[in-house]
Structure formats: C-alpha cells, structure tokens
mmCIF file with all atom_site columns, C-alpha atoms in Angstrom:
data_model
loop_
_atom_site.group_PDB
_atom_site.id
_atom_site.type_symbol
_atom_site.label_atom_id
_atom_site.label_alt_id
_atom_site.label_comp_id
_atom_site.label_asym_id
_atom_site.label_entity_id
_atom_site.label_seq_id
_atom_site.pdbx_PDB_ins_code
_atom_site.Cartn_x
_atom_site.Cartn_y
_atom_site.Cartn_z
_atom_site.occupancy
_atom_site.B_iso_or_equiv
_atom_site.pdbx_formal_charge
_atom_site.auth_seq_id
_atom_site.auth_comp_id
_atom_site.auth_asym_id
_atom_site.auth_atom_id
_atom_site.pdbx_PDB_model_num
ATOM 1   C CA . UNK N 1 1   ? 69.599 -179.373 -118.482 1.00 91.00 ? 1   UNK N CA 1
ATOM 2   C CA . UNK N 1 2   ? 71.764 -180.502 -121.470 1.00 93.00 ? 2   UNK N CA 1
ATOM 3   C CA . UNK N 1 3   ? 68.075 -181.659 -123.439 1.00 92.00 ? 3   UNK N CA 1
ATOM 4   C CA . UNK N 1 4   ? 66.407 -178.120 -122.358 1.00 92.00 ? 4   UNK N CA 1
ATOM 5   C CA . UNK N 1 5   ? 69.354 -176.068 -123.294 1.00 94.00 ? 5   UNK N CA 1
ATOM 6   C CA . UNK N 1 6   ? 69.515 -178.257 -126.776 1.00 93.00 ? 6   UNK N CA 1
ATOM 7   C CA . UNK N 1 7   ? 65.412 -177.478 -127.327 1.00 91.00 ? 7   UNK N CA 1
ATOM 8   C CA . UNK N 1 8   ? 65.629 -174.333 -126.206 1.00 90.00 ? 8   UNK N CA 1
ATOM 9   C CA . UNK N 1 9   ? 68.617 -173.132 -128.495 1.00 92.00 ? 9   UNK N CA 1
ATOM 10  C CA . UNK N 1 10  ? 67.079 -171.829 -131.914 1.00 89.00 ? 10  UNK N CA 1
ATOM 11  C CA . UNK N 1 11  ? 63.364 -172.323 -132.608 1.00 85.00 ? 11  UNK N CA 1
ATOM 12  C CA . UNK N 1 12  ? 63.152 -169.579 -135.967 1.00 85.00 ? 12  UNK N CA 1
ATOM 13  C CA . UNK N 1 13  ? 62.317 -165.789 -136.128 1.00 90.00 ? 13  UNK N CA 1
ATOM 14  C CA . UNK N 1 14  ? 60.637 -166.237 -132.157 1.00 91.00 ? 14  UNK N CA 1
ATOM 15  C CA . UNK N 1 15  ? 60.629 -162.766 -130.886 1.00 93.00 ? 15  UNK N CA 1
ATOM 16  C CA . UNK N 1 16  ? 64.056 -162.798 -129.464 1.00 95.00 ? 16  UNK N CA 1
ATOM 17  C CA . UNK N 1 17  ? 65.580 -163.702 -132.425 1.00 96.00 ? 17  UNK N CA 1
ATOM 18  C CA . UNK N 1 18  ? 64.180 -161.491 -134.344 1.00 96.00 ? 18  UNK N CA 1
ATOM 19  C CA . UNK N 1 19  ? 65.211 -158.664 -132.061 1.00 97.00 ? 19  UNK N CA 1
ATOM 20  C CA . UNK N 1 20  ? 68.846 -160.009 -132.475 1.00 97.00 ? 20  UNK N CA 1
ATOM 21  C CA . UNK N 1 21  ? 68.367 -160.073 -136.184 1.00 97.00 ? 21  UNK N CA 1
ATOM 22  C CA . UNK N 1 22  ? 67.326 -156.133 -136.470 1.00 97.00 ? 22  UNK N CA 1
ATOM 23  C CA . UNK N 1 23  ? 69.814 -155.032 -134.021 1.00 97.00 ? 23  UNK N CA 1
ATOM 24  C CA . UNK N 1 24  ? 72.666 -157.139 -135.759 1.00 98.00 ? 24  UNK N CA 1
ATOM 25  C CA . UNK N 1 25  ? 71.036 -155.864 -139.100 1.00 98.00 ? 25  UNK N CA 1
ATOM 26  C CA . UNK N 1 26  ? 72.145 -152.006 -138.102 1.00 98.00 ? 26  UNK N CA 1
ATOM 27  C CA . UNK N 1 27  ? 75.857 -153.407 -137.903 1.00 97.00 ? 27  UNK N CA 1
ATOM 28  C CA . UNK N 1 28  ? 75.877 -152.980 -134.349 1.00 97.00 ? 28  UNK N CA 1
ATOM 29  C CA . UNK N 1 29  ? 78.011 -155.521 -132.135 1.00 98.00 ? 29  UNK N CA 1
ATOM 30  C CA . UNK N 1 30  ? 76.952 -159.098 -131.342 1.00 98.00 ? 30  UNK N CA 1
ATOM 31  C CA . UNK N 1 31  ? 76.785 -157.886 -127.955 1.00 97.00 ? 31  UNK N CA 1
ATOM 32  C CA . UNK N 1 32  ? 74.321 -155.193 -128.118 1.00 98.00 ? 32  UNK N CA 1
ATOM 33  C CA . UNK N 1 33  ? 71.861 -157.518 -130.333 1.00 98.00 ? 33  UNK N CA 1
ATOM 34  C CA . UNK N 1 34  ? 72.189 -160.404 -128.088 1.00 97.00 ? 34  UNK N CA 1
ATOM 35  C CA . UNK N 1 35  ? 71.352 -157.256 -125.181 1.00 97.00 ? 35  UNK N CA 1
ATOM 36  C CA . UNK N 1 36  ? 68.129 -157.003 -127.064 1.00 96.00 ? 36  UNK N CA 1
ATOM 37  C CA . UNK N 1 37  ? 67.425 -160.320 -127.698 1.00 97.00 ? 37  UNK N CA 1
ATOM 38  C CA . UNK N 1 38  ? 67.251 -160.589 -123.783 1.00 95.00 ? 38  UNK N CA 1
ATOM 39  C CA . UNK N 1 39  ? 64.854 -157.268 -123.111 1.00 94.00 ? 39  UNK N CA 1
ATOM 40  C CA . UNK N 1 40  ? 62.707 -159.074 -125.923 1.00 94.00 ? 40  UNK N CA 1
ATOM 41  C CA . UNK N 1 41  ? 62.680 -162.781 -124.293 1.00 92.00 ? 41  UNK N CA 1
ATOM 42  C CA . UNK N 1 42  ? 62.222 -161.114 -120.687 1.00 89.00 ? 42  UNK N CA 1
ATOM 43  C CA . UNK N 1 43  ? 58.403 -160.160 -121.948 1.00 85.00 ? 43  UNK N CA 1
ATOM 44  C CA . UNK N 1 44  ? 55.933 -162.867 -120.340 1.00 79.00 ? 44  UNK N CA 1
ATOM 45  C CA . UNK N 1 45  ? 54.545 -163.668 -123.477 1.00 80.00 ? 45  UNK N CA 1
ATOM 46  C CA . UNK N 1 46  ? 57.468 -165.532 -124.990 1.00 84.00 ? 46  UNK N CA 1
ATOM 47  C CA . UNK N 1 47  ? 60.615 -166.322 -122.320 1.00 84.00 ? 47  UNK N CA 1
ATOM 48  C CA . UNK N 1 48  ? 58.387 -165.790 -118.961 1.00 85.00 ? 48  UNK N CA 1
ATOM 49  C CA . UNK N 1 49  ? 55.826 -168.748 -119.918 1.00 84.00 ? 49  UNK N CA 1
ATOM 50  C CA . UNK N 1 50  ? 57.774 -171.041 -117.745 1.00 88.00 ? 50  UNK N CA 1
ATOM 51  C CA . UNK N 1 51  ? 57.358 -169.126 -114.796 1.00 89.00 ? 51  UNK N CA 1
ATOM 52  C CA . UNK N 1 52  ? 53.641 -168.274 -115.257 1.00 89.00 ? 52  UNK N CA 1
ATOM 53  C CA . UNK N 1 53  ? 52.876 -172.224 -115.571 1.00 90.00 ? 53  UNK N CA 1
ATOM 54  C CA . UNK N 1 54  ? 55.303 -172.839 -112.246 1.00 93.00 ? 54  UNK N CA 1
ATOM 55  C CA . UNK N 1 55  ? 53.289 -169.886 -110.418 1.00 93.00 ? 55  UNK N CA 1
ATOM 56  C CA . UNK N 1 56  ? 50.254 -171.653 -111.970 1.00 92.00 ? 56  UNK N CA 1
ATOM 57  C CA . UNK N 1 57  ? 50.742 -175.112 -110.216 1.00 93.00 ? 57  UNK N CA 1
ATOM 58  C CA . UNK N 1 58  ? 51.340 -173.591 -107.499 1.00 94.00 ? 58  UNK N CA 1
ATOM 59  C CA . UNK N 1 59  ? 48.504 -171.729 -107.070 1.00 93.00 ? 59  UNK N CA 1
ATOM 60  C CA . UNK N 1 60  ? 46.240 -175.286 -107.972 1.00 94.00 ? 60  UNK N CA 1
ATOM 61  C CA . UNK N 1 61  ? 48.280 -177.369 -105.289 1.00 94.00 ? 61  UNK N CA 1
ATOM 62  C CA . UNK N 1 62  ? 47.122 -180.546 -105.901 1.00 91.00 ? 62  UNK N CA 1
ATOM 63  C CA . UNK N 1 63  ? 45.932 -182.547 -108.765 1.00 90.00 ? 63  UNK N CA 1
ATOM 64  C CA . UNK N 1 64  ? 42.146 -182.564 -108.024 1.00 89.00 ? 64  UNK N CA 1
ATOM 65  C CA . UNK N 1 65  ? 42.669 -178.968 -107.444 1.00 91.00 ? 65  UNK N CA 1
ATOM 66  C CA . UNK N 1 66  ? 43.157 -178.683 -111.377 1.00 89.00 ? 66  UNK N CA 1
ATOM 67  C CA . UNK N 1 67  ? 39.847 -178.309 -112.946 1.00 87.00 ? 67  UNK N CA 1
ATOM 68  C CA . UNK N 1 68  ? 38.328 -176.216 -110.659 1.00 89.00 ? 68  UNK N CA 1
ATOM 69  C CA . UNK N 1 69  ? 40.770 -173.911 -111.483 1.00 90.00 ? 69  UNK N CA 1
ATOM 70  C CA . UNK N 1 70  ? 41.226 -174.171 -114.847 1.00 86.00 ? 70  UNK N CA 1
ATOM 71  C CA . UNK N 1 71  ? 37.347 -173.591 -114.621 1.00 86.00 ? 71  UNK N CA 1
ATOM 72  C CA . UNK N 1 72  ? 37.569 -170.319 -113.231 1.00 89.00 ? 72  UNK N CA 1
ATOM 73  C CA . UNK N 1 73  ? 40.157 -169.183 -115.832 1.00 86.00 ? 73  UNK N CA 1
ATOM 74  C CA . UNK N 1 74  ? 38.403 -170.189 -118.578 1.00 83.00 ? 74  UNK N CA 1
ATOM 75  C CA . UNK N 1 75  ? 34.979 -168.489 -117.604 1.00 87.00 ? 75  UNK N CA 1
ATOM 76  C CA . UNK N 1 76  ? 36.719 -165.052 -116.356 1.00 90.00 ? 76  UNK N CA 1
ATOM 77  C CA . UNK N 1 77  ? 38.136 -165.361 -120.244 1.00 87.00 ? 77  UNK N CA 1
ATOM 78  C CA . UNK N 1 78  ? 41.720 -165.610 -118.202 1.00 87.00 ? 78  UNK N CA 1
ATOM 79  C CA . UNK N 1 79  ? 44.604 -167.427 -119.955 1.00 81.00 ? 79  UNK N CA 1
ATOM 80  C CA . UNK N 1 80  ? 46.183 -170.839 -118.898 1.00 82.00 ? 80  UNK N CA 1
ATOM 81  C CA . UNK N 1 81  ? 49.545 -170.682 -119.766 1.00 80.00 ? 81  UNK N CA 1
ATOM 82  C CA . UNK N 1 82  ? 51.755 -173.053 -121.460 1.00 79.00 ? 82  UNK N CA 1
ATOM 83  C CA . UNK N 1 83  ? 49.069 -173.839 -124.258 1.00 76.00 ? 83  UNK N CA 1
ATOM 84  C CA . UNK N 1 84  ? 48.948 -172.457 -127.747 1.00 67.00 ? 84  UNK N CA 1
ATOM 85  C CA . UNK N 1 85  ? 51.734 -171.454 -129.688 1.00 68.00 ? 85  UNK N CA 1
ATOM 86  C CA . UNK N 1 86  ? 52.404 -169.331 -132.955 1.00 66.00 ? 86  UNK N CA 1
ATOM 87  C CA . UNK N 1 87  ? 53.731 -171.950 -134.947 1.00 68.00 ? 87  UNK N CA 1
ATOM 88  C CA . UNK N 1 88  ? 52.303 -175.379 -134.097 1.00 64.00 ? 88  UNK N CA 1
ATOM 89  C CA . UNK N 1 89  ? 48.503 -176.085 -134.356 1.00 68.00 ? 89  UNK N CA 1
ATOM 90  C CA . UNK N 1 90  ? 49.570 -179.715 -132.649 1.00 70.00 ? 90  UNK N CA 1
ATOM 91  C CA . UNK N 1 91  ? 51.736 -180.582 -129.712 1.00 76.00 ? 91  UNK N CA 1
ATOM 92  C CA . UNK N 1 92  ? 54.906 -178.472 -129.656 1.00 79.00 ? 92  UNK N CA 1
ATOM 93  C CA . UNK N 1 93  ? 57.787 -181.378 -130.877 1.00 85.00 ? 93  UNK N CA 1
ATOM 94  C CA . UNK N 1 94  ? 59.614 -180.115 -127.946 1.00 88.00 ? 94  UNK N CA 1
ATOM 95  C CA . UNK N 1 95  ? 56.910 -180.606 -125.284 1.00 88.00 ? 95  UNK N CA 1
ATOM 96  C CA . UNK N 1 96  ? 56.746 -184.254 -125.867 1.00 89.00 ? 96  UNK N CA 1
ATOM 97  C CA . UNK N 1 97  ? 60.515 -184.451 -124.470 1.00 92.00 ? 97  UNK N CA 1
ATOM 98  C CA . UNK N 1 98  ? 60.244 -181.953 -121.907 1.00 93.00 ? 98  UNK N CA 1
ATOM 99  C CA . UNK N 1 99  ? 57.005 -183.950 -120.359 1.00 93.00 ? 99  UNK N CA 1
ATOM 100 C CA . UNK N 1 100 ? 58.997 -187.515 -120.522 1.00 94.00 ? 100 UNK N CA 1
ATOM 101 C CA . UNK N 1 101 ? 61.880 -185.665 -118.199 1.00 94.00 ? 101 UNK N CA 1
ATOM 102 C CA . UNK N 1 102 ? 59.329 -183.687 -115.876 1.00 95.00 ? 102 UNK N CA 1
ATOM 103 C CA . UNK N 1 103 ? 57.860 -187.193 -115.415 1.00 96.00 ? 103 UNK N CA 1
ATOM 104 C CA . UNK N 1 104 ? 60.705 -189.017 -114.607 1.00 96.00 ? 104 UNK N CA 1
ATOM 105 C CA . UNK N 1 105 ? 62.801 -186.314 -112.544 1.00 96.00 ? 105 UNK N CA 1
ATOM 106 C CA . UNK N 1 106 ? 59.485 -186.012 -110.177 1.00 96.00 ? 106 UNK N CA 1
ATOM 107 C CA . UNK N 1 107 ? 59.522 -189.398 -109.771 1.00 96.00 ? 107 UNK N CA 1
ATOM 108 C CA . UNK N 1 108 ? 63.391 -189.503 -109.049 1.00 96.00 ? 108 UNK N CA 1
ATOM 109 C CA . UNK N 1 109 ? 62.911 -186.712 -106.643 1.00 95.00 ? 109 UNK N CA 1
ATOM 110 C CA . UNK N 1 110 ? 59.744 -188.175 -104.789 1.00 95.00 ? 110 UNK N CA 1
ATOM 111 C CA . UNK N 1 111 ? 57.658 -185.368 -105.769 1.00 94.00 ? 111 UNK N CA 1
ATOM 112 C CA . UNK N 1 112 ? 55.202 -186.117 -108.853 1.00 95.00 ? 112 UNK N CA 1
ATOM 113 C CA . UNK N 1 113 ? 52.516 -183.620 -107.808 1.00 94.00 ? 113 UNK N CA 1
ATOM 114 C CA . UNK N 1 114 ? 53.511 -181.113 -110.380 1.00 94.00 ? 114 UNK N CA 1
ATOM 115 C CA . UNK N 1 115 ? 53.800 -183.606 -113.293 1.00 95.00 ? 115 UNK N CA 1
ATOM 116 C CA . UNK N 1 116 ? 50.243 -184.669 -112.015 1.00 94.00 ? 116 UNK N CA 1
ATOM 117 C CA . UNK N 1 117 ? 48.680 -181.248 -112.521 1.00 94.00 ? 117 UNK N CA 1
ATOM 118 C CA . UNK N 1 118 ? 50.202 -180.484 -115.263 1.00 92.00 ? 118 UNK N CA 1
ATOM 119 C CA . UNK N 1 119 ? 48.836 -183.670 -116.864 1.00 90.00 ? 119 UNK N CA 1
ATOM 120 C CA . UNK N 1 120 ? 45.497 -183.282 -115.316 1.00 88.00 ? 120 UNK N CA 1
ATOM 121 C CA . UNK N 1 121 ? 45.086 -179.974 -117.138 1.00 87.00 ? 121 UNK N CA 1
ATOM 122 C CA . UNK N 1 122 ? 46.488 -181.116 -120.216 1.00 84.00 ? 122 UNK N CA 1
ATOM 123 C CA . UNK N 1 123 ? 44.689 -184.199 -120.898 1.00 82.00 ? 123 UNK N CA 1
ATOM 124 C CA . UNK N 1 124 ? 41.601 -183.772 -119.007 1.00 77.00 ? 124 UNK N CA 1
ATOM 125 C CA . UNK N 1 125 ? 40.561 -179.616 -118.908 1.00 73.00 ? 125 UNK N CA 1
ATOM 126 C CA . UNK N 1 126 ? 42.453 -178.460 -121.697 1.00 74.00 ? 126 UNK N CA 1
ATOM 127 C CA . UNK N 1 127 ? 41.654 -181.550 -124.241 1.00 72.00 ? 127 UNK N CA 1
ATOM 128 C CA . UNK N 1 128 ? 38.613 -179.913 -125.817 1.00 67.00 ? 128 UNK N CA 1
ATOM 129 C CA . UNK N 1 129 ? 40.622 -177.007 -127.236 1.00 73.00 ? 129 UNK N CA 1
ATOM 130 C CA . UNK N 1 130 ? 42.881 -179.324 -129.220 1.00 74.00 ? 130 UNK N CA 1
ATOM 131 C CA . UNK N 1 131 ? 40.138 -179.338 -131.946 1.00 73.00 ? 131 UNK N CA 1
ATOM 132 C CA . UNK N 1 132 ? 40.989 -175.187 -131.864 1.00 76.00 ? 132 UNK N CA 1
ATOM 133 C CA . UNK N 1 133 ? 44.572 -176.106 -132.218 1.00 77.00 ? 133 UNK N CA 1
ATOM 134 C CA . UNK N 1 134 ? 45.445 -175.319 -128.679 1.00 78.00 ? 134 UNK N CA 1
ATOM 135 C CA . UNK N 1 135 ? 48.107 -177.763 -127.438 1.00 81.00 ? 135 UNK N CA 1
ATOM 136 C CA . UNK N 1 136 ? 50.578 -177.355 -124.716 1.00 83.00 ? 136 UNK N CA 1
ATOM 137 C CA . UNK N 1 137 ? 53.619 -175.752 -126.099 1.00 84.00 ? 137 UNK N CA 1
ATOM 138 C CA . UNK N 1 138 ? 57.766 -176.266 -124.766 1.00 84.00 ? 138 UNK N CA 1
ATOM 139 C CA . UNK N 1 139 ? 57.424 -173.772 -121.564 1.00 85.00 ? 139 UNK N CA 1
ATOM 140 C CA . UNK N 1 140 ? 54.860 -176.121 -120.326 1.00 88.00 ? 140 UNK N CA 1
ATOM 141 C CA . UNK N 1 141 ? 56.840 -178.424 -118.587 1.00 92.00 ? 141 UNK N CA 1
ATOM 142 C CA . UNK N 1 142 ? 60.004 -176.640 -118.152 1.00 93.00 ? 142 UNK N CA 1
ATOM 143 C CA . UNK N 1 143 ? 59.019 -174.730 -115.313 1.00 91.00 ? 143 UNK N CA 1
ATOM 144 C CA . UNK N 1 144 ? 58.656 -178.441 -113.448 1.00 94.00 ? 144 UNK N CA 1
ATOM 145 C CA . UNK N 1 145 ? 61.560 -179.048 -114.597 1.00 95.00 ? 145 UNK N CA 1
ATOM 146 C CA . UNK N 1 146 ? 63.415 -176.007 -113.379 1.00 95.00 ? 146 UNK N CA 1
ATOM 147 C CA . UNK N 1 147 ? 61.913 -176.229 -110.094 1.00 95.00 ? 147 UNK N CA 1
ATOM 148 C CA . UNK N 1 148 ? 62.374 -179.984 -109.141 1.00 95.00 ? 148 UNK N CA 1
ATOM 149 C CA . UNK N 1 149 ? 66.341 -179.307 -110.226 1.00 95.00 ? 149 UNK N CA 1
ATOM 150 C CA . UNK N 1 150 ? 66.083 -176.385 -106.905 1.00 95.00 ? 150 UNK N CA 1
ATOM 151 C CA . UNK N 1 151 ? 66.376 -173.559 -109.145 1.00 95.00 ? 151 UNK N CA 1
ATOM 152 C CA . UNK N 1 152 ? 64.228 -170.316 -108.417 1.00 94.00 ? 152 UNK N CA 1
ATOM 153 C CA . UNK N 1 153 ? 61.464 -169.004 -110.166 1.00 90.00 ? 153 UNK N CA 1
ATOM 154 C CA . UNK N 1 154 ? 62.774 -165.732 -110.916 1.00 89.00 ? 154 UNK N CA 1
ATOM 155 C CA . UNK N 1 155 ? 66.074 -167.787 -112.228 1.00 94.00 ? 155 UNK N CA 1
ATOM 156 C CA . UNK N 1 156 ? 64.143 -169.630 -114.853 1.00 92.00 ? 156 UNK N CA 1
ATOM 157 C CA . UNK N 1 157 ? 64.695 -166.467 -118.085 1.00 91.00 ? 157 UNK N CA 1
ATOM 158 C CA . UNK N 1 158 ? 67.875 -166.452 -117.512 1.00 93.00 ? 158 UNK N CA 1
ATOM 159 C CA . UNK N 1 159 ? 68.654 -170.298 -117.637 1.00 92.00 ? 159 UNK N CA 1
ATOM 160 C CA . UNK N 1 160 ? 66.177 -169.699 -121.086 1.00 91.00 ? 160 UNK N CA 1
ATOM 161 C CA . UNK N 1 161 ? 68.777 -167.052 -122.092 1.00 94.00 ? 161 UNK N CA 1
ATOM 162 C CA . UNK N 1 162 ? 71.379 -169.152 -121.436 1.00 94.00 ? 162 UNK N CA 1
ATOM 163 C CA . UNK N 1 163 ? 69.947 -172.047 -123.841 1.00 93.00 ? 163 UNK N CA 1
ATOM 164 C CA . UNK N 1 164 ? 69.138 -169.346 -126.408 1.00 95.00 ? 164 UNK N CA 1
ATOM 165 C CA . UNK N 1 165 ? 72.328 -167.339 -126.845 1.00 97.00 ? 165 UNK N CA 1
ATOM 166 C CA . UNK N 1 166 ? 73.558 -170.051 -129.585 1.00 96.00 ? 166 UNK N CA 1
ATOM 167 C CA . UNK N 1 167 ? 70.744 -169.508 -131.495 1.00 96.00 ? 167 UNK N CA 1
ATOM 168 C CA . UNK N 1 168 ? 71.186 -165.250 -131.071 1.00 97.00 ? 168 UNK N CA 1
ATOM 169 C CA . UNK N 1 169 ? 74.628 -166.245 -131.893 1.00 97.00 ? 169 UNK N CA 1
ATOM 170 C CA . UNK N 1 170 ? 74.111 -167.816 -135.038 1.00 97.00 ? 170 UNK N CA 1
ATOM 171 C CA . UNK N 1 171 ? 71.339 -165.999 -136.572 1.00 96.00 ? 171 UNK N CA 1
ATOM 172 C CA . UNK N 1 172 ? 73.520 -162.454 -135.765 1.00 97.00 ? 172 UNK N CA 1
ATOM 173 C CA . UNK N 1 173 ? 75.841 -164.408 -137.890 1.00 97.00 ? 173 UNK N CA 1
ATOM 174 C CA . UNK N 1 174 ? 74.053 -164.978 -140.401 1.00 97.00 ? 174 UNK N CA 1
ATOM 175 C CA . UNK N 1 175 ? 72.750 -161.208 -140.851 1.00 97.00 ? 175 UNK N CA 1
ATOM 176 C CA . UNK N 1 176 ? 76.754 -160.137 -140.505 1.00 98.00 ? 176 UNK N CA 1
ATOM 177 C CA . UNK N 1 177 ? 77.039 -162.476 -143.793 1.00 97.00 ? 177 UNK N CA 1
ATOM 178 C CA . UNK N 1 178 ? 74.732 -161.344 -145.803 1.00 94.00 ? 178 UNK N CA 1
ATOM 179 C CA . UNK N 1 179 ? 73.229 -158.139 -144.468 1.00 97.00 ? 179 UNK N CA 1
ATOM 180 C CA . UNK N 1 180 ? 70.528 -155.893 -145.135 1.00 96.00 ? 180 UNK N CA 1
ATOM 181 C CA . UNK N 1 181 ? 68.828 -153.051 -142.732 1.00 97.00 ? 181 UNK N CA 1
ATOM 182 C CA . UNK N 1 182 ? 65.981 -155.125 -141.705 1.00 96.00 ? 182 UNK N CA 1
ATOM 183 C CA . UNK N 1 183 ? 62.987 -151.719 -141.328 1.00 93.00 ? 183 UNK N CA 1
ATOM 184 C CA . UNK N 1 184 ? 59.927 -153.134 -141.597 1.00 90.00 ? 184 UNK N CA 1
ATOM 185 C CA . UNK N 1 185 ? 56.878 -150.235 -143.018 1.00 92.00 ? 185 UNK N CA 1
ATOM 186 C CA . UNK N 1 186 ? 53.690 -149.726 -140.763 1.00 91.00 ? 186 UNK N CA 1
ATOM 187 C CA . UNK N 1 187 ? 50.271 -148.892 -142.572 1.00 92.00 ? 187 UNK N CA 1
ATOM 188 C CA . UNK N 1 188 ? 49.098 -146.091 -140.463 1.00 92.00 ? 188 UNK N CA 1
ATOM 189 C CA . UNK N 1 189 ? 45.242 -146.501 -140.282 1.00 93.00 ? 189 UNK N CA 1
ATOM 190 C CA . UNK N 1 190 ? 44.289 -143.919 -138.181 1.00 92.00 ? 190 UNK N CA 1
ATOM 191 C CA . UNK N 1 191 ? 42.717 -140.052 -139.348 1.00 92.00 ? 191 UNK N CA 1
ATOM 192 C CA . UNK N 1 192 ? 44.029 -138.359 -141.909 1.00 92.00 ? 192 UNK N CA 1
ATOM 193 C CA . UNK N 1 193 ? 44.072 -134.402 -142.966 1.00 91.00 ? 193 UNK N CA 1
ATOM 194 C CA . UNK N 1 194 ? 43.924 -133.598 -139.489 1.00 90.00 ? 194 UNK N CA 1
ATOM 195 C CA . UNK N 1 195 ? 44.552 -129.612 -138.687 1.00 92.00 ? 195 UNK N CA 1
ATOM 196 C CA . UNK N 1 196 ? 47.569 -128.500 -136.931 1.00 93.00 ? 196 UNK N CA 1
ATOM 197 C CA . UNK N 1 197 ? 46.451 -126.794 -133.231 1.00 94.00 ? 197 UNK N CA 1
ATOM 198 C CA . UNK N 1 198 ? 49.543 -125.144 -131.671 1.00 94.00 ? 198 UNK N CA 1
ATOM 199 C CA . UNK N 1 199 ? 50.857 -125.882 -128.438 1.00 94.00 ? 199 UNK N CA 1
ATOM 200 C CA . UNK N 1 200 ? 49.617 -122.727 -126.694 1.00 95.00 ? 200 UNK N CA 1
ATOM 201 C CA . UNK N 1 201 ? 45.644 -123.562 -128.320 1.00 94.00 ? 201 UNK N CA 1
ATOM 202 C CA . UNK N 1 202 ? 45.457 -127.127 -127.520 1.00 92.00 ? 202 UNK N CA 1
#
C-alpha cells in the first residue's frame, strides 16, 4: 500500500487535480477543492479504472478465458480497460511497479489467476496495439492488487483518494501562492443569428 499510495500521489494536471486547482483558484477553502477533486476522480474514466479492470477479470475467470474475451470487446468496438493513457504513448512508469507487486502478492497469497489474466491480455491480445501507442497504464494492476489485500471493489476510489489527497494538497498550495482565477474560454461552434421565439410560441 505504501508503493501505491507513493505512485498514486501526484501524476500532473490529471482531472482531479485540475478540479482542485480551479476550485482553489476561486479562493475557496482547501476543503471544498479537495471536495471536488473527489466528484472529479469518482468519474470511471480516470479514478474508477481500477475497478473496471477488477470487474473485468472477473468476468474472464481464467487465463485461457482471456482472448476470447478480449475478442468480443474488441469487435463490438467495446473498451478494455486499463490500456491507453493521456500522457504516455509507452508503458505507464508506474505500471511496471504495480505489475512486479501484483505478481508477487498473488503468489504470496496462493492465488496468481488474476496476475495471469492480466498478463495474458497484456502481452498476448493487447500487444498489437502497442504500435498505436496503447500500453497498459497504473490502474491496470492495482485493482489485483486491491483485491488480493481483501479490500472491496467499491472501496478501491477511495483508497485512490486517499493516495491522491497529497498531491490535491500541494497543487491547492501552490495556486494559494501564486494565484490567478483559472476560467478557461469555450469557442461556441454551433448556429449563429438565431431568432428569439418566446416561451408561449415555441
């Protein structure tokens, strides 16, 4: 827990963060931008990875289970999830450590099935896509992790919020020092010149 919390505590302007940064940026309390931080990383699509890959493995089973499945993502244009990532177009730095302690705690624990599948779909049915600059990214293999330590799946965002209120923390900090109202302008695209129909006409 100690190596997730330490991976997991600032990783740049992720979503979260960012959501800290404007909230912090209005000179509202630490508090109420970490508050938003958390609505932010609850989204699946950044702090509820971890649990989609655990829910994942568990839906394959077993090892050999792995490509058929992947399979039948892939060709209903569904998403596997712990692969890609914003930032990295190679193997999230973070990954690498997270997959030497999945391996080794499933081993410790007698149960290496999950490290299996997750390394099945990784280096086998997801190894084509590396050319795209898909690799498996830090959520990956921390939902393994999570579950071989006996915590529950709907437990594993808030152990992430846990490991990321440090990096909230300092980054609020940082706007308190040297702040600016952070607004950033939207190019409306849409029609334009468009009559006004009242309420009562419409």
């Amino acid at each position: 827990m100690d190596v997730d919390f330490i991976l997991h505590a600032e990783h740049g302007v992720n979503a979260s963060s960012f959501a800290a940064r404007v909230s912090a940026s209005t000179n509202s309390t630490l508090h109420a931008a970490v508050s938003g931080a958390v609505g932010a990383l609850k989204g699946p699509a950044h702090g509820g990875a971890a649990e989609e890959v655990m829910k994942m493995s568990m839906e394959i089973g077993n090892p050999e289970n792995a490509e058929e499945y992947a399979r039948n993502k892939l060709d209903n244009r569904e998403r596997i999830m712990g692969f890609g990532h914003r930032v990295y177009k190679a193997e999230d730095p973070r990954a690498r450590h997270l997959r030497e302690r999945s391996q080794a705690l499933g081993e410790k624990r007698g149960d290496p099935r999950w490290f299996q599948i997750l390394t099945h779909l990784s280096e086998d049915v997801m190894a084509p896509y590396r050319e795209r600059g898909i690799y498996v990214n830090v959520d990956f293999y921390a939902g393994s992790i999570y579950h071989l330590l006996g915590i529950e799946s709907d437990l594993f965002i808030p152990i992430f919020a846990l490991g990321r209120v440090p990096g909230w923390s300092a980054q609020c900090i940082e706007q308190y020092e040297n702040n600016i109202l952070l607004r950033p302008r939207l190019h409306y695209i849409g029609e334009m010149d468009r009559e006004y129909v009242p309420l009562e006409q419409r």
